[in-house]
């Protein structure tokens, strides 16, 4: 405690109002704003400018069910297995750094689409070779010409609109490459077989048939399990995740500011009025615990209101209870950690929370651009980001029947880890501060310029605040927590 006899009289507040002082005061704010928006620009532009350049390991299933067929030619019977040829061509010509093809059976492909493991699937039907043979015979033989026109030979590429908004783009790009390859590699061979067969029967192949034989296999690109009724934007889970993450992060900011004002740690400003109340006799841990409790009360209310809005606008296809409890988990996990960060580093925690939960969260979530098309550093950040976990969990609930394997299980474990870590860190940090005697207290009234006041000259000539004496004769305007006189 500093005695008044050791203090030095100061005649003003130390503020000059000059340009040099203004620059000194403003420099920190300029650096922080520029640094924040440099990071914001890097995250948002770097992750979205050219997703194709970062595409890697996009999983696509290949299902070859072709049973094969036989074609009678002038030189003997020729066995055709068009499905195997297409599969071999896909594997040989694939860019493995960008797309990972998985040759699987129909059941595995369906399960992978149902859990969001695959972006899509290439399905080769069982009668593909048979239809190609029918096309050749219809063009080259008299019997085939007299019969009913054969059904065209086609394969199907399915994309999953539920796994990503770019899945259709990926499968359409693959379809175009496949169509060109089939035309160049298979079309010429099929046309030669048809011409040999036609010559053996003394026939010629017309121009229309020639064009059909040069493009013997068509490709259909279709959606697997289209989005549910009331949803036409596959990014909906990302925006829903953004709502609940903001409810935790922004909610914590609001709760912290209101409670600190009502407990007397900061002024309560209402319009032009700044109301000062006595500091409550609560330690740091007790104050933090009160904020956690308010977040626990707020979480189900916000979750319920968000569900109500989704219902009113007609979003369907999900289990409301699953979405409700998972939204609660996200809000609580983010809110607990946000309160702890503010308790640990004070007002700077507001900026840290903004960076952690929003600036780093949205571009790494995988909602706007899938993780397979993000820079690797974004993937590393996103794996532990609450926003990414919120997106995975909500996407699973909305689009994949709340499948634990579609990301919901991983999201629950990671968010639970954030909540536990926030609780433990909050308890440890606040108890440590209290043990060190670093109690929260109201700041003494500012000293108007030109007015004499008694204070302690700080290391740079500024006015410090002396420790409060144990009796009621405190410095004017200073109220210390646990001081019984504040209760009067």
GROMACS .gro file of C-alpha atoms in nm:
model
  488
    1UNK     CA    1   0.000   0.000   0.000
    2UNK     CA    2   0.128   0.347  -0.084
    3UNK     CA    3   0.093   0.611   0.183
    4UNK     CA    4  -0.024   0.961   0.089
    5UNK     CA    5   0.297   1.106   0.234
    6UNK     CA    6   0.494   0.926  -0.040
    7UNK     CA    7   0.281   1.058  -0.323
    8UNK     CA    8   0.363   1.345  -0.554
    9UNK     CA    9   0.119   1.622  -0.635
   10UNK     CA   10   0.012   1.630  -1.000
   11UNK     CA   11  -0.163   1.928  -1.147
   12UNK     CA   12  -0.321   1.770  -1.453
   13UNK     CA   13  -0.412   1.439  -1.613
   14UNK     CA   14  -0.095   1.416  -1.819
   15UNK     CA   15  -0.277   1.447  -2.153
   16UNK     CA   16  -0.150   1.725  -2.379
   17UNK     CA   17  -0.387   1.682  -2.673
   18UNK     CA   18  -0.098   1.732  -2.914
   19UNK     CA   19  -0.023   1.559  -3.244
   20UNK     CA   20   0.255   1.349  -3.096
   21UNK     CA   21   0.027   1.216  -2.825
   22UNK     CA   22  -0.248   1.148  -3.081
   23UNK     CA   23  -0.008   0.948  -3.300
   24UNK     CA   24   0.115   0.753  -2.999
   25UNK     CA   25  -0.238   0.669  -2.889
   26UNK     CA   26  -0.353   0.576  -3.241
   27UNK     CA   27  -0.060   0.363  -3.356
   28UNK     CA   28  -0.174   0.050  -3.174
   29UNK     CA   29  -0.525   0.073  -3.314
   30UNK     CA   30  -0.395   0.118  -3.671
   31UNK     CA   31  -0.165  -0.184  -3.639
   32UNK     CA   32  -0.443  -0.404  -3.499
   33UNK     CA   33  -0.696  -0.305  -3.767
   34UNK     CA   34  -0.447  -0.359  -4.050
   35UNK     CA   35  -0.329  -0.689  -3.906
   36UNK     CA   36  -0.684  -0.817  -3.862
   37UNK     CA   37  -0.790  -0.733  -4.215
   38UNK     CA   38  -0.469  -0.870  -4.366
   39UNK     CA   39  -0.551  -1.200  -4.197
   40UNK     CA   40  -0.914  -1.169  -4.305
   41UNK     CA   41  -0.813  -1.107  -4.667
   42UNK     CA   42  -0.571  -1.400  -4.667
   43UNK     CA   43  -0.825  -1.642  -4.524
   44UNK     CA   44  -1.125  -1.540  -4.734
   45UNK     CA   45  -0.951  -1.471  -5.067
   46UNK     CA   46  -0.684  -1.738  -5.037
   47UNK     CA   47  -0.938  -2.010  -4.974
   48UNK     CA   48  -1.192  -1.916  -5.240
   49UNK     CA   49  -1.006  -1.757  -5.533
   50UNK     CA   50  -0.915  -2.081  -5.714
   51UNK     CA   51  -1.047  -2.397  -5.543
   52UNK     CA   52  -0.964  -2.614  -5.845
   53UNK     CA   53  -0.595  -2.534  -5.801
   54UNK     CA   54  -0.603  -2.688  -5.454
   55UNK     CA   55  -0.828  -2.985  -5.539
   56UNK     CA   56  -0.682  -3.308  -5.404
   57UNK     CA   57  -0.800  -3.655  -5.313
   58UNK     CA   58  -1.167  -3.596  -5.398
   59UNK     CA   59  -1.324  -3.940  -5.335
   60UNK     CA   60  -1.538  -4.092  -5.612
   61UNK     CA   61  -1.669  -4.450  -5.621
   62UNK     CA   62  -1.658  -4.667  -5.937
   63UNK     CA   63  -1.908  -4.952  -5.961
   64UNK     CA   64  -1.855  -5.190  -6.256
   65UNK     CA   65  -2.150  -5.429  -6.283
   66UNK     CA   66  -2.105  -5.510  -6.655
   67UNK     CA   67  -2.159  -5.883  -6.726
   68UNK     CA   68  -1.996  -5.871  -7.071
   69UNK     CA   69  -2.128  -5.996  -7.409
   70UNK     CA   70  -2.019  -6.176  -7.728
   71UNK     CA   71  -2.003  -6.037  -8.082
   72UNK     CA   72  -1.995  -6.263  -8.389
   73UNK     CA   73  -1.739  -6.128  -8.639
   74UNK     CA   74  -1.610  -6.268  -8.972
   75UNK     CA   75  -1.298  -6.387  -8.790
   76UNK     CA   76  -1.484  -6.554  -8.504
   77UNK     CA   77  -1.660  -6.475  -8.180
   78UNK     CA   78  -1.523  -6.178  -7.990
   79UNK     CA   79  -1.588  -6.131  -7.620
   80UNK     CA   80  -1.664  -5.776  -7.518
   81UNK     CA   81  -1.634  -5.636  -7.165
   82UNK     CA   82  -1.692  -5.266  -7.213
   83UNK     CA   83  -1.723  -5.205  -6.839
   84UNK     CA   84  -1.374  -5.337  -6.769
   85UNK     CA   85  -1.233  -5.126  -7.052
   86UNK     CA   86  -1.395  -4.812  -6.911
   87UNK     CA   87  -1.277  -4.889  -6.558
   88UNK     CA   88  -0.921  -4.958  -6.674
   89UNK     CA   89  -0.924  -4.633  -6.871
   90UNK     CA   90  -1.047  -4.438  -6.570
   91UNK     CA   91  -0.776  -4.579  -6.346
   92UNK     CA   92  -0.502  -4.533  -6.604
   93UNK     CA   93  -0.585  -4.176  -6.704
   94UNK     CA   94  -0.697  -4.046  -6.366
   95UNK     CA   95  -0.521  -3.753  -6.198
   96UNK     CA   96  -0.469  -3.925  -5.863
   97UNK     CA   97  -0.358  -3.607  -5.688
   98UNK     CA   98  -0.695  -3.448  -5.759
   99UNK     CA   99  -0.941  -3.739  -5.760
  100UNK     CA  100  -0.924  -4.068  -5.572
  101UNK     CA  101  -1.120  -4.341  -5.750
  102UNK     CA  102  -1.243  -4.632  -5.538
  103UNK     CA  103  -1.354  -4.944  -5.730
  104UNK     CA  104  -1.620  -5.089  -5.502
  105UNK     CA  105  -1.934  -5.300  -5.510
  106UNK     CA  106  -2.280  -5.135  -5.529
  107UNK     CA  107  -2.349  -5.178  -5.156
  108UNK     CA  108  -2.024  -5.008  -5.053
  109UNK     CA  109  -2.087  -4.721  -5.295
  110UNK     CA  110  -2.438  -4.670  -5.158
  111UNK     CA  111  -2.312  -4.669  -4.801
  112UNK     CA  112  -2.038  -4.420  -4.890
  113UNK     CA  113  -2.289  -4.186  -5.053
  114UNK     CA  114  -2.521  -4.222  -4.755
  115UNK     CA  115  -2.249  -4.115  -4.510
  116UNK     CA  116  -2.094  -3.845  -4.729
  117UNK     CA  117  -1.773  -4.044  -4.785
  118UNK     CA  118  -1.795  -4.009  -5.164
  119UNK     CA  119  -1.867  -3.698  -5.368
  120UNK     CA  120  -2.028  -3.921  -5.628
  121UNK     CA  121  -2.018  -4.254  -5.808
  122UNK     CA  122  -1.959  -4.388  -6.159
  123UNK     CA  123  -2.213  -4.666  -6.221
  124UNK     CA  124  -2.156  -4.905  -6.511
  125UNK     CA  125  -2.473  -5.113  -6.566
  126UNK     CA  126  -2.478  -5.491  -6.603
  127UNK     CA  127  -2.604  -5.481  -6.965
  128UNK     CA  128  -2.361  -5.220  -7.099
  129UNK     CA  129  -2.164  -5.460  -7.323
  130UNK     CA  130  -2.484  -5.624  -7.441
  131UNK     CA  131  -2.623  -5.290  -7.552
  132UNK     CA  132  -2.301  -5.204  -7.739
  133UNK     CA  133  -2.323  -5.539  -7.922
  134UNK     CA  134  -2.684  -5.467  -8.007
  135UNK     CA  135  -2.581  -5.129  -8.150
  136UNK     CA  136  -2.314  -5.293  -8.370
  137UNK     CA  137  -2.549  -5.562  -8.498
  138UNK     CA  138  -2.827  -5.311  -8.570
  139UNK     CA  139  -2.591  -5.107  -8.787
  140UNK     CA  140  -2.406  -5.392  -8.962
  141UNK     CA  141  -2.646  -5.684  -9.011
  142UNK     CA  142  -2.969  -5.731  -9.197
  143UNK     CA  143  -3.132  -5.902  -8.898
  144UNK     CA  144  -3.036  -5.619  -8.670
  145UNK     CA  145  -3.162  -5.361  -8.915
  146UNK     CA  146  -3.502  -5.535  -8.932
  147UNK     CA  147  -3.537  -5.563  -8.554
  148UNK     CA  148  -3.644  -5.296  -8.305
  149UNK     CA  149  -3.383  -5.025  -8.255
  150UNK     CA  150  -3.165  -5.117  -7.954
  151UNK     CA  151  -3.166  -4.905  -7.641
  152UNK     CA  152  -2.861  -4.679  -7.630
  153UNK     CA  153  -2.566  -4.791  -7.418
  154UNK     CA  154  -2.525  -4.551  -7.126
  155UNK     CA  155  -2.343  -4.523  -6.796
  156UNK     CA  156  -2.446  -4.299  -6.507
  157UNK     CA  157  -2.241  -4.057  -6.301
  158UNK     CA  158  -2.412  -3.968  -5.974
  159UNK     CA  159  -2.310  -3.664  -5.772
  160UNK     CA  160  -2.414  -3.603  -5.412
  161UNK     CA  161  -2.551  -3.250  -5.366
  162UNK     CA  162  -2.563  -3.320  -4.992
  163UNK     CA  163  -2.190  -3.365  -4.947
  164UNK     CA  164  -2.079  -3.043  -5.120
  165UNK     CA  165  -2.202  -2.766  -5.344
  166UNK     CA  166  -1.921  -2.845  -5.591
  167UNK     CA  167  -1.992  -3.219  -5.626
  168UNK     CA  168  -2.191  -3.164  -5.947
  169UNK     CA  169  -1.903  -2.962  -6.093
  170UNK     CA  170  -1.656  -3.240  -6.012
  171UNK     CA  171  -1.870  -3.514  -6.168
  172UNK     CA  172  -1.961  -3.306  -6.475
  173UNK     CA  173  -1.592  -3.238  -6.538
  174UNK     CA  174  -1.525  -3.611  -6.509
  175UNK     CA  175  -1.814  -3.691  -6.744
  176UNK     CA  176  -1.679  -3.459  -7.014
  177UNK     CA  177  -1.334  -3.618  -6.995
  178UNK     CA  178  -1.483  -3.968  -7.003
  179UNK     CA  179  -1.704  -3.892  -7.302
  180UNK     CA  180  -1.409  -3.764  -7.502
  181UNK     CA  181  -1.198  -4.066  -7.407
  182UNK     CA  182  -1.474  -4.312  -7.499
  183UNK     CA  183  -1.516  -4.144  -7.835
  184UNK     CA  184  -1.145  -4.151  -7.915
  185UNK     CA  185  -1.051  -4.492  -7.777
  186UNK     CA  186  -1.361  -4.708  -7.801
  187UNK     CA  187  -1.555  -4.548  -8.084
  188UNK     CA  188  -1.296  -4.618  -8.351
  189UNK     CA  189  -1.263  -4.983  -8.245
  190UNK     CA  190  -1.639  -5.041  -8.241
  191UNK     CA  191  -1.673  -4.877  -8.583
  192UNK     CA  192  -1.405  -5.106  -8.729
  193UNK     CA  193  -1.580  -5.416  -8.592
  194UNK     CA  194  -1.907  -5.296  -8.739
  195UNK     CA  195  -1.753  -5.230  -9.081
  196UNK     CA  196  -1.598  -5.579  -9.091
  197UNK     CA  197  -1.927  -5.735  -8.996
  198UNK     CA  198  -2.115  -5.527  -9.255
  199UNK     CA  199  -1.868  -5.625  -9.534
  200UNK     CA  200  -1.914  -5.992  -9.448
  201UNK     CA  201  -2.288  -5.951  -9.510
  202UNK     CA  202  -2.239  -5.739  -9.820
  203UNK     CA  203  -2.376  -5.427  -9.654
  204UNK     CA  204  -2.257  -5.075  -9.590
  205UNK     CA  205  -2.302  -4.862  -9.280
  206UNK     CA  206  -2.492  -4.539  -9.331
  207UNK     CA  207  -2.377  -4.197  -9.214
  208UNK     CA  208  -2.620  -4.182  -8.919
  209UNK     CA  209  -2.515  -4.526  -8.798
  210UNK     CA  210  -2.149  -4.431  -8.836
  211UNK     CA  211  -2.195  -4.130  -8.608
  212UNK     CA  212  -2.376  -4.347  -8.352
  213UNK     CA  213  -2.098  -4.609  -8.357
  214UNK     CA  214  -1.828  -4.344  -8.313
  215UNK     CA  215  -1.996  -4.244  -7.986
  216UNK     CA  216  -2.111  -4.586  -7.863
  217UNK     CA  217  -2.161  -4.510  -7.491
  218UNK     CA  218  -2.350  -4.211  -7.356
  219UNK     CA  219  -2.306  -4.060  -7.011
  220UNK     CA  220  -2.582  -3.932  -6.784
  221UNK     CA  221  -2.499  -3.708  -6.489
  222UNK     CA  222  -2.771  -3.717  -6.224
  223UNK     CA  223  -2.810  -3.618  -5.859
  224UNK     CA  224  -2.799  -3.888  -5.596
  225UNK     CA  225  -3.064  -3.827  -5.330
  226UNK     CA  226  -3.151  -3.465  -5.416
  227UNK     CA  227  -3.177  -3.205  -5.142
  228UNK     CA  228  -3.489  -3.223  -4.922
  229UNK     CA  229  -3.798  -3.015  -4.983
  230UNK     CA  230  -3.756  -2.652  -4.891
  231UNK     CA  231  -3.378  -2.661  -4.949
  232UNK     CA  232  -3.220  -2.572  -5.282
  233UNK     CA  233  -2.885  -2.449  -5.151
  234UNK     CA  234  -2.635  -2.711  -5.034
  235UNK     CA  235  -2.461  -2.440  -4.828
  236UNK     CA  236  -2.754  -2.421  -4.584
  237UNK     CA  237  -2.573  -2.624  -4.311
  238UNK     CA  238  -2.282  -2.379  -4.324
  239UNK     CA  239  -2.510  -2.081  -4.267
  240UNK     CA  240  -2.693  -2.264  -3.990
  241UNK     CA  241  -2.356  -2.344  -3.833
  242UNK     CA  242  -2.259  -1.977  -3.860
  243UNK     CA  243  -2.573  -1.879  -3.668
  244UNK     CA  244  -2.504  -2.109  -3.373
  245UNK     CA  245  -2.131  -2.028  -3.362
  246UNK     CA  246  -2.214  -1.657  -3.358
  247UNK     CA  247  -2.469  -1.727  -3.087
  248UNK     CA  248  -2.187  -1.867  -2.874
  249UNK     CA  249  -1.921  -1.609  -2.963
  250UNK     CA  250  -2.130  -1.291  -2.992
  251UNK     CA  251  -2.356  -1.406  -2.712
  252UNK     CA  252  -2.053  -1.435  -2.485
  253UNK     CA  253  -1.949  -1.080  -2.571
  254UNK     CA  254  -2.295  -0.945  -2.489
  255UNK     CA  255  -2.330  -1.148  -2.170
  256UNK     CA  256  -1.983  -1.049  -2.051
  257UNK     CA  257  -2.040  -0.677  -2.115
  258UNK     CA  258  -2.384  -0.668  -1.950
  259UNK     CA  259  -2.280  -0.866  -1.641
  260UNK     CA  260  -1.958  -0.669  -1.597
  261UNK     CA  261  -2.159  -0.346  -1.610
  262UNK     CA  262  -2.422  -0.471  -1.366
  263UNK     CA  263  -2.150  -0.597  -1.132
  264UNK     CA  264  -1.973  -0.260  -1.139
  265UNK     CA  265  -1.654  -0.356  -1.323
  266UNK     CA  266  -1.727  -0.125  -1.618
  267UNK     CA  267  -1.969   0.169  -1.661
  268UNK     CA  268  -2.320   0.084  -1.776
  269UNK     CA  269  -2.378   0.319  -2.070
  270UNK     CA  270  -2.734   0.390  -2.183
  271UNK     CA  271  -2.745   0.653  -2.455
  272UNK     CA  272  -2.569   0.965  -2.323
  273UNK     CA  273  -2.571   0.834  -1.966
  274UNK     CA  274  -2.282   0.644  -1.807
  275UNK     CA  275  -2.399   0.480  -1.485
  276UNK     CA  276  -2.142   0.368  -1.227
  277UNK     CA  277  -2.238   0.104  -0.972
  278UNK     CA  278  -2.041  -0.041  -0.682
  279UNK     CA  279  -1.820  -0.338  -0.758
  280UNK     CA  280  -1.985  -0.664  -0.652
  281UNK     CA  281  -1.800  -0.870  -0.390
  282UNK     CA  282  -1.731  -1.154  -0.635
  283UNK     CA  283  -1.398  -1.304  -0.726
  284UNK     CA  284  -1.290  -1.374  -1.082
  285UNK     CA  285  -1.399  -1.737  -1.077
  286UNK     CA  286  -1.742  -1.657  -0.938
  287UNK     CA  287  -1.792  -1.388  -1.202
  288UNK     CA  288  -1.685  -1.624  -1.481
  289UNK     CA  289  -1.912  -1.899  -1.349
  290UNK     CA  290  -2.209  -1.660  -1.359
  291UNK     CA  291  -2.135  -1.586  -1.724
  292UNK     CA  292  -2.115  -1.958  -1.803
  293UNK     CA  293  -2.452  -2.013  -1.639
  294UNK     CA  294  -2.614  -1.737  -1.845
  295UNK     CA  295  -2.472  -1.898  -2.160
  296UNK     CA  296  -2.624  -2.232  -2.055
  297UNK     CA  297  -2.961  -2.062  -2.017
  298UNK     CA  298  -2.930  -1.877  -2.347
  299UNK     CA  299  -2.822  -2.177  -2.558
  300UNK     CA  300  -3.154  -2.370  -2.564
  301UNK     CA  301  -3.352  -2.050  -2.619
  302UNK     CA  302  -3.146  -1.952  -2.924
  303UNK     CA  303  -3.149  -2.310  -3.054
  304UNK     CA  304  -3.526  -2.322  -3.025
  305UNK     CA  305  -3.573  -1.986  -3.197
  306UNK     CA  306  -3.348  -2.089  -3.486
  307UNK     CA  307  -3.541  -2.414  -3.527
  308UNK     CA  308  -3.866  -2.218  -3.526
  309UNK     CA  309  -3.741  -1.996  -3.810
  310UNK     CA  310  -3.630  -2.302  -4.010
  311UNK     CA  311  -3.975  -2.455  -3.965
  312UNK     CA  312  -4.156  -2.136  -4.063
  313UNK     CA  313  -3.961  -2.094  -4.389
  314UNK     CA  314  -4.025  -2.457  -4.483
  315UNK     CA  315  -3.694  -2.637  -4.432
  316UNK     CA  316  -3.758  -3.013  -4.401
  317UNK     CA  317  -3.579  -3.347  -4.403
  318UNK     CA  318  -3.414  -3.348  -4.060
  319UNK     CA  319  -3.483  -3.454  -3.702
  320UNK     CA  320  -3.561  -3.134  -3.503
  321UNK     CA  321  -3.454  -3.287  -3.172
  322UNK     CA  322  -3.111  -3.384  -3.311
  323UNK     CA  323  -3.060  -3.037  -3.454
  324UNK     CA  324  -3.172  -2.882  -3.123
  325UNK     CA  325  -2.930  -3.069  -2.896
  326UNK     CA  326  -2.638  -3.035  -3.137
  327UNK     CA  327  -2.698  -2.658  -3.170
  328UNK     CA  328  -2.693  -2.638  -2.790
  329UNK     CA  329  -2.359  -2.818  -2.783
  330UNK     CA  330  -2.208  -2.574  -3.034
  331UNK     CA  331  -2.333  -2.264  -2.851
  332UNK     CA  332  -2.219  -2.388  -2.511
  333UNK     CA  333  -1.875  -2.502  -2.633
  334UNK     CA  334  -1.805  -2.175  -2.814
  335UNK     CA  335  -1.958  -1.961  -2.538
  336UNK     CA  336  -1.762  -2.128  -2.258
  337UNK     CA  337  -1.433  -2.086  -2.445
  338UNK     CA  338  -1.512  -1.725  -2.543
  339UNK     CA  339  -1.583  -1.633  -2.179
  340UNK     CA  340  -1.260  -1.800  -2.069
  341UNK     CA  341  -1.055  -1.610  -2.327
  342UNK     CA  342  -1.207  -1.279  -2.213
  343UNK     CA  343  -1.143  -1.369  -1.848
  344UNK     CA  344  -0.782  -1.457  -1.930
  345UNK     CA  345  -0.677  -1.154  -2.136
  346UNK     CA  346  -0.949  -0.895  -2.081
  347UNK     CA  347  -1.074  -0.671  -2.361
  348UNK     CA  348  -0.818  -0.815  -2.603
  349UNK     CA  349  -1.017  -1.136  -2.574
  350UNK     CA  350  -1.289  -0.981  -2.790
  351UNK     CA  351  -1.045  -0.956  -3.081
  352UNK     CA  352  -0.900  -1.301  -3.015
  353UNK     CA  353  -1.249  -1.451  -3.013
  354UNK     CA  354  -1.329  -1.279  -3.342
  355UNK     CA  355  -1.018  -1.425  -3.501
  356UNK     CA  356  -1.057  -1.776  -3.358
  357UNK     CA  357  -1.428  -1.830  -3.415
  358UNK     CA  358  -1.504  -1.620  -3.724
  359UNK     CA  359  -1.197  -1.508  -3.920
  360UNK     CA  360  -1.035  -1.853  -3.906
  361UNK     CA  361  -1.362  -2.042  -3.882
  362UNK     CA  362  -1.573  -1.955  -4.187
  363UNK     CA  363  -1.318  -2.011  -4.469
  364UNK     CA  364  -1.197  -2.339  -4.314
  365UNK     CA  365  -1.545  -2.475  -4.240
  366UNK     CA  366  -1.574  -2.670  -4.567
  367UNK     CA  367  -1.921  -2.534  -4.627
  368UNK     CA  368  -1.848  -2.288  -4.907
  369UNK     CA  369  -1.546  -2.476  -5.044
  370UNK     CA  370  -1.496  -2.843  -4.950
  371UNK     CA  371  -1.186  -2.927  -4.751
  372UNK     CA  372  -1.054  -3.131  -5.046
  373UNK     CA  373  -1.030  -2.803  -5.242
  374UNK     CA  374  -0.877  -2.582  -4.972
  375UNK     CA  375  -0.507  -2.503  -4.917
  376UNK     CA  376  -0.350  -2.757  -4.682
  377UNK     CA  377  -0.297  -2.501  -4.405
  378UNK     CA  378  -0.672  -2.432  -4.409
  379UNK     CA  379  -0.742  -2.803  -4.363
  380UNK     CA  380  -0.509  -2.822  -4.062
  381UNK     CA  381  -0.682  -2.523  -3.901
  382UNK     CA  382  -1.029  -2.650  -3.986
  383UNK     CA  383  -0.979  -2.994  -3.832
  384UNK     CA  384  -0.993  -2.838  -3.485
  385UNK     CA  385  -1.213  -2.538  -3.561
  386UNK     CA  386  -1.556  -2.522  -3.391
  387UNK     CA  387  -1.703  -2.379  -3.713
  388UNK     CA  388  -1.590  -2.682  -3.917
  389UNK     CA  389  -1.726  -2.920  -3.654
  390UNK     CA  390  -2.055  -2.730  -3.641
  391UNK     CA  391  -2.085  -2.754  -4.020
  392UNK     CA  392  -2.009  -3.128  -4.026
  393UNK     CA  393  -2.257  -3.202  -3.748
  394UNK     CA  394  -2.540  -2.988  -3.888
  395UNK     CA  395  -2.482  -3.125  -4.241
  396UNK     CA  396  -2.507  -3.476  -4.101
  397UNK     CA  397  -2.834  -3.394  -3.923
  398UNK     CA  398  -2.989  -3.210  -4.219
  399UNK     CA  399  -2.869  -3.419  -4.511
  400UNK     CA  400  -2.749  -3.760  -4.387
  401UNK     CA  401  -3.015  -3.868  -4.135
  402UNK     CA  402  -2.797  -3.772  -3.836
  403UNK     CA  403  -2.543  -4.039  -3.927
  404UNK     CA  404  -2.265  -4.059  -3.670
  405UNK     CA  405  -2.024  -4.160  -3.951
  406UNK     CA  406  -2.115  -3.858  -4.168
  407UNK     CA  407  -1.927  -3.619  -3.940
  408UNK     CA  408  -2.164  -3.593  -3.643
  409UNK     CA  409  -1.958  -3.823  -3.422
  410UNK     CA  410  -1.631  -3.642  -3.485
  411UNK     CA  411  -1.801  -3.305  -3.434
  412UNK     CA  412  -1.946  -3.406  -3.097
  413UNK     CA  413  -1.610  -3.526  -2.967
  414UNK     CA  414  -1.419  -3.217  -3.079
  415UNK     CA  415  -1.679  -2.970  -2.954
  416UNK     CA  416  -1.699  -3.158  -2.626
  417UNK     CA  417  -1.323  -3.122  -2.601
  418UNK     CA  418  -1.351  -2.746  -2.656
  419UNK     CA  419  -1.612  -2.718  -2.381
  420UNK     CA  420  -1.408  -2.919  -2.129
  421UNK     CA  421  -1.087  -2.733  -2.218
  422UNK     CA  422  -1.266  -2.399  -2.177
  423UNK     CA  423  -1.402  -2.495  -1.834
  424UNK     CA  424  -1.068  -2.625  -1.707
  425UNK     CA  425  -0.870  -2.330  -1.843
  426UNK     CA  426  -1.120  -2.083  -1.699
  427UNK     CA  427  -1.102  -2.235  -1.351
  428UNK     CA  428  -0.722  -2.259  -1.353
  429UNK     CA  429  -0.659  -1.909  -1.489
  430UNK     CA  430  -0.905  -1.727  -1.261
  431UNK     CA  431  -0.786  -1.912  -0.950
  432UNK     CA  432  -0.426  -1.831  -1.044
  433UNK     CA  433  -0.510  -1.462  -1.081
  434UNK     CA  434  -0.686  -1.460  -0.743
  435UNK     CA  435  -0.397  -1.639  -0.575
  436UNK     CA  436  -0.163  -1.374  -0.716
  437UNK     CA  437  -0.388  -1.103  -0.569
  438UNK     CA  438  -0.492  -0.972  -0.911
  439UNK     CA  439  -0.848  -0.883  -0.821
  440UNK     CA  440  -1.087  -0.702  -1.052
  441UNK     CA  441  -1.160  -0.346  -0.936
  442UNK     CA  442  -1.317  -0.029  -1.066
  443UNK     CA  443  -1.076   0.232  -1.198
  444UNK     CA  444  -1.051   0.558  -1.003
  445UNK     CA  445  -1.228   0.860  -1.144
  446UNK     CA  446  -1.033   1.029  -1.419
  447UNK     CA  447  -0.853   1.345  -1.308
  448UNK     CA  448  -0.975   1.646  -1.511
  449UNK     CA  449  -0.697   1.844  -1.676
  450UNK     CA  450  -0.568   2.132  -1.465
  451UNK     CA  451  -0.721   1.997  -1.143
  452UNK     CA  452  -0.502   1.904  -0.846
  453UNK     CA  453  -0.522   1.545  -0.727
  454UNK     CA  454  -0.316   1.316  -0.513
  455UNK     CA  455  -0.180   1.012  -0.686
  456UNK     CA  456   0.124   0.805  -0.751
  457UNK     CA  457   0.353   0.915  -1.028
  458UNK     CA  458   0.390   0.623  -1.262
  459UNK     CA  459   0.709   0.519  -1.436
  460UNK     CA  460   0.632   0.748  -1.731
  461UNK     CA  461   0.490   1.037  -1.539
  462UNK     CA  462   0.127   0.927  -1.558
  463UNK     CA  463  -0.112   0.912  -1.264
  464UNK     CA  464  -0.141   0.570  -1.097
  465UNK     CA  465  -0.409   0.442  -0.861
  466UNK     CA  466  -0.304   0.372  -0.508
  467UNK     CA  467  -0.409   0.057  -0.324
  468UNK     CA  468  -0.724   0.109  -0.122
  469UNK     CA  469  -0.672   0.149   0.252
  470UNK     CA  470  -0.840  -0.112   0.471
  471UNK     CA  471  -1.077   0.144   0.621
  472UNK     CA  472  -1.348   0.350   0.462
  473UNK     CA  473  -1.122   0.649   0.378
  474UNK     CA  474  -1.050   0.536   0.020
  475UNK     CA  475  -0.934   0.743  -0.273
  476UNK     CA  476  -1.226   0.927  -0.426
  477UNK     CA  477  -1.408   0.721  -0.686
  478UNK     CA  478  -1.225   0.393  -0.612
  479UNK     CA  479  -1.432   0.090  -0.515
  480UNK     CA  480  -1.254  -0.239  -0.450
  481UNK     CA  481  -1.431  -0.577  -0.455
  482UNK     CA  482  -1.486  -0.743  -0.116
  483UNK     CA  483  -1.461  -0.402   0.056
  484UNK     CA  484  -1.759  -0.412   0.297
  485UNK     CA  485  -1.814  -0.038   0.273
  486UNK     CA  486  -1.940  -0.069  -0.089
  487UNK     CA  487  -2.254  -0.243   0.037
  488UNK     CA  488  -2.379   0.063   0.221
   0.00000   0.00000   0.00000
